[in-house]
Amino acid sequence: MTPAPIKAMLESRALLLLGRLVLTFMFWSSGLVKLTDFAGGVAEMSHFGLEPGWLFNALTIIVQLGGSLLIIVNRGAWLGAGALAVFTLLTIPIAHPFWTMSGQEGMHEMLVVLEHITVIGGLILAAILGQRTARR
């Protein structure tokens, strides 16, 4: 049985909003950086072989900010979570190919991939929770 104060917190709309903000933090903060330092974002895309860099940076901004917003406001959270999950999955072979590395570098990139997979799991739960709590 869940203690009453914990149950009240878990049923709180404020805690649900905080959870959505925190879950999407890595996406919306990255999107804002790429938006405010567009040239830096273009350079990052080019570094990973994504050309034209300006187009990939613009698309990344749209996915990161748009997907985050959909989850945060719980309007089409399934779409935002799906877009961010696919985006996160695609970053693995592009930016974190640990299987091509050895030593500490390979280990570090493998840990980043494991974190990415964990975030994808959180996004799946956000889509499910969004569906269950959608304002009708």
Tab-separated table of C-alpha atoms in Angstrom:
chain	number	residue	atom	x	y	z
A	1	MET	CA	0.000	0.000	0.000
A	2	THR	CA	1.346	3.405	-0.981
A	3	PRO	CA	1.584	5.943	1.866
A	4	ALA	CA	-0.958	8.773	1.466
A	5	PRO	CA	1.623	11.582	1.017
A	6	ILE	CA	3.443	9.588	-1.686
A	7	LYS	CA	0.151	8.712	-3.375
A	8	ALA	CA	-0.812	12.402	-3.403
A	9	MET	CA	2.540	13.321	-4.978
A	10	LEU	CA	2.228	10.601	-7.620
A	11	GLU	CA	-1.241	11.844	-8.539
A	12	SER	CA	-0.123	15.479	-8.683
A	13	ARG	CA	-0.353	17.249	-12.028
A	14	ALA	CA	2.627	19.381	-10.976
A	15	LEU	CA	4.848	16.331	-10.512
A	16	LEU	CA	3.668	14.950	-13.860
A	17	LEU	CA	4.624	18.222	-15.545
A	18	LEU	CA	8.003	18.230	-13.771
A	19	GLY	CA	8.611	14.673	-14.959
A	20	ARG	CA	7.842	15.635	-18.554
A	21	LEU	CA	10.152	18.665	-18.333
A	22	VAL	CA	12.984	16.610	-16.865
A	23	LEU	CA	12.551	13.699	-19.298
A	24	THR	CA	12.781	16.048	-22.277
A	25	PHE	CA	15.486	18.320	-20.812
A	26	MET	CA	18.312	16.850	-22.888
A	27	PHE	CA	16.300	17.461	-26.058
A	28	TRP	CA	14.885	20.943	-25.527
A	29	SER	CA	18.116	22.283	-24.037
A	30	SER	CA	20.087	20.926	-26.998
A	31	GLY	CA	17.519	22.331	-29.426
A	32	LEU	CA	17.736	25.759	-27.816
A	33	VAL	CA	21.545	25.708	-28.023
A	34	LYS	CA	21.410	24.702	-31.694
A	35	LEU	CA	18.873	27.468	-32.322
A	36	THR	CA	20.777	30.222	-30.516
A	37	ASP	CA	24.149	29.093	-31.911
A	38	PHE	CA	23.007	27.981	-35.338
A	39	ALA	CA	26.534	28.075	-36.788
A	40	GLY	CA	27.757	25.830	-33.980
A	41	GLY	CA	24.937	23.391	-34.678
A	42	VAL	CA	25.814	23.384	-38.382
A	43	ALA	CA	29.451	22.661	-37.489
A	44	GLU	CA	28.334	19.761	-35.265
A	45	MET	CA	26.249	18.274	-38.085
A	46	SER	CA	29.144	18.621	-40.513
A	47	HIS	CA	31.485	16.987	-37.990
A	48	PHE	CA	29.293	13.875	-38.102
A	49	GLY	CA	29.122	13.917	-41.913
A	50	LEU	CA	25.552	15.215	-42.109
A	51	GLU	CA	25.409	17.534	-45.114
A	52	PRO	CA	24.091	20.043	-45.766
A	53	GLY	CA	24.763	20.935	-42.149
A	54	TRP	CA	22.242	23.783	-42.072
A	55	LEU	CA	19.412	21.453	-43.117
A	56	PHE	CA	20.255	18.736	-40.585
A	57	ASN	CA	20.635	21.366	-37.862
A	58	ALA	CA	17.224	22.865	-38.706
A	59	LEU	CA	15.584	19.421	-38.744
A	60	THR	CA	17.237	18.529	-35.436
A	61	ILE	CA	15.927	21.741	-33.861
A	62	ILE	CA	12.404	21.000	-35.101
A	63	VAL	CA	12.466	17.422	-33.776
A	64	GLN	CA	14.062	18.304	-30.431
A	65	LEU	CA	11.922	21.348	-29.629
A	66	GLY	CA	8.725	20.116	-31.280
A	67	GLY	CA	8.907	16.627	-29.795
A	68	SER	CA	9.661	18.020	-26.351
A	69	LEU	CA	6.782	20.477	-26.537
A	70	LEU	CA	4.298	17.757	-27.526
A	71	ILE	CA	5.319	15.692	-24.503
A	72	ILE	CA	5.398	18.631	-22.079
A	73	VAL	CA	1.918	19.901	-22.994
A	74	ASN	CA	0.613	16.321	-23.427
A	75	ARG	CA	-0.905	17.005	-26.828
A	76	GLY	CA	0.163	14.256	-29.198
A	77	ALA	CA	2.711	13.035	-26.658
A	78	TRP	CA	2.879	9.757	-28.577
A	79	LEU	CA	4.083	11.650	-31.661
A	80	GLY	CA	6.641	13.704	-29.743
A	81	ALA	CA	7.917	10.646	-27.887
A	82	GLY	CA	8.081	8.627	-31.087
A	83	ALA	CA	9.979	11.336	-32.944
A	84	LEU	CA	12.460	11.772	-30.089
A	85	ALA	CA	12.896	8.004	-29.723
A	86	VAL	CA	13.670	7.559	-33.434
A	87	PHE	CA	15.995	10.586	-33.309
A	88	THR	CA	17.801	9.125	-30.280
A	89	LEU	CA	18.095	5.714	-31.920
A	90	LEU	CA	19.542	7.273	-35.093
A	91	THR	CA	22.216	9.136	-33.125
A	92	ILE	CA	23.729	5.809	-32.058
A	93	PRO	CA	25.300	4.767	-35.401
A	94	ILE	CA	25.982	8.381	-36.391
A	95	ALA	CA	27.592	9.792	-33.240
A	96	HIS	CA	28.318	6.831	-30.939
A	97	PRO	CA	29.675	3.879	-32.974
A	98	PHE	CA	31.326	2.202	-29.981
A	99	TRP	CA	31.754	-1.046	-31.926
A	100	THR	CA	34.394	0.677	-34.102
A	101	MET	CA	36.415	1.846	-31.084
A	102	SER	CA	38.538	0.252	-28.434
A	103	GLY	CA	39.728	0.989	-24.929
A	104	GLN	CA	38.326	3.820	-22.849
A	105	GLU	CA	36.860	5.632	-25.869
A	106	GLY	CA	34.856	2.554	-26.896
A	107	MET	CA	33.708	1.943	-23.325
A	108	HIS	CA	32.601	5.563	-22.924
A	109	GLU	CA	30.599	5.514	-26.163
A	110	MET	CA	29.000	2.186	-25.215
A	111	LEU	CA	27.845	3.713	-21.914
A	112	VAL	CA	26.370	6.672	-23.830
A	113	VAL	CA	24.488	4.190	-26.050
A	114	LEU	CA	23.140	2.380	-22.989
A	115	GLU	CA	21.929	5.719	-21.641
A	116	HIS	CA	20.282	6.462	-25.000
A	117	ILE	CA	18.459	3.126	-24.865
A	118	THR	CA	17.284	3.958	-21.342
A	119	VAL	CA	15.974	7.339	-22.530
A	120	ILE	CA	14.077	5.564	-25.326
A	121	GLY	CA	12.426	3.429	-22.633
A	122	GLY	CA	11.425	6.597	-20.777
A	123	LEU	CA	9.984	8.034	-23.984
A	124	ILE	CA	7.926	4.874	-24.512
A	125	LEU	CA	6.519	5.312	-21.001
A	126	ALA	CA	5.832	9.006	-21.724
A	127	ALA	CA	3.810	8.000	-24.786
A	128	ILE	CA	1.818	5.467	-22.760
A	129	LEU	CA	1.251	7.867	-19.875
A	130	GLY	CA	0.359	10.656	-22.301
A	131	GLN	CA	-2.300	8.451	-23.864
A	132	ARG	CA	-3.715	7.525	-20.470
A	133	THR	CA	-3.815	11.097	-19.166
A	134	ALA	CA	-4.774	12.946	-22.370
A	135	ARG	CA	-7.364	15.659	-21.889
A	136	ARG	CA	-10.445	14.561	-23.783
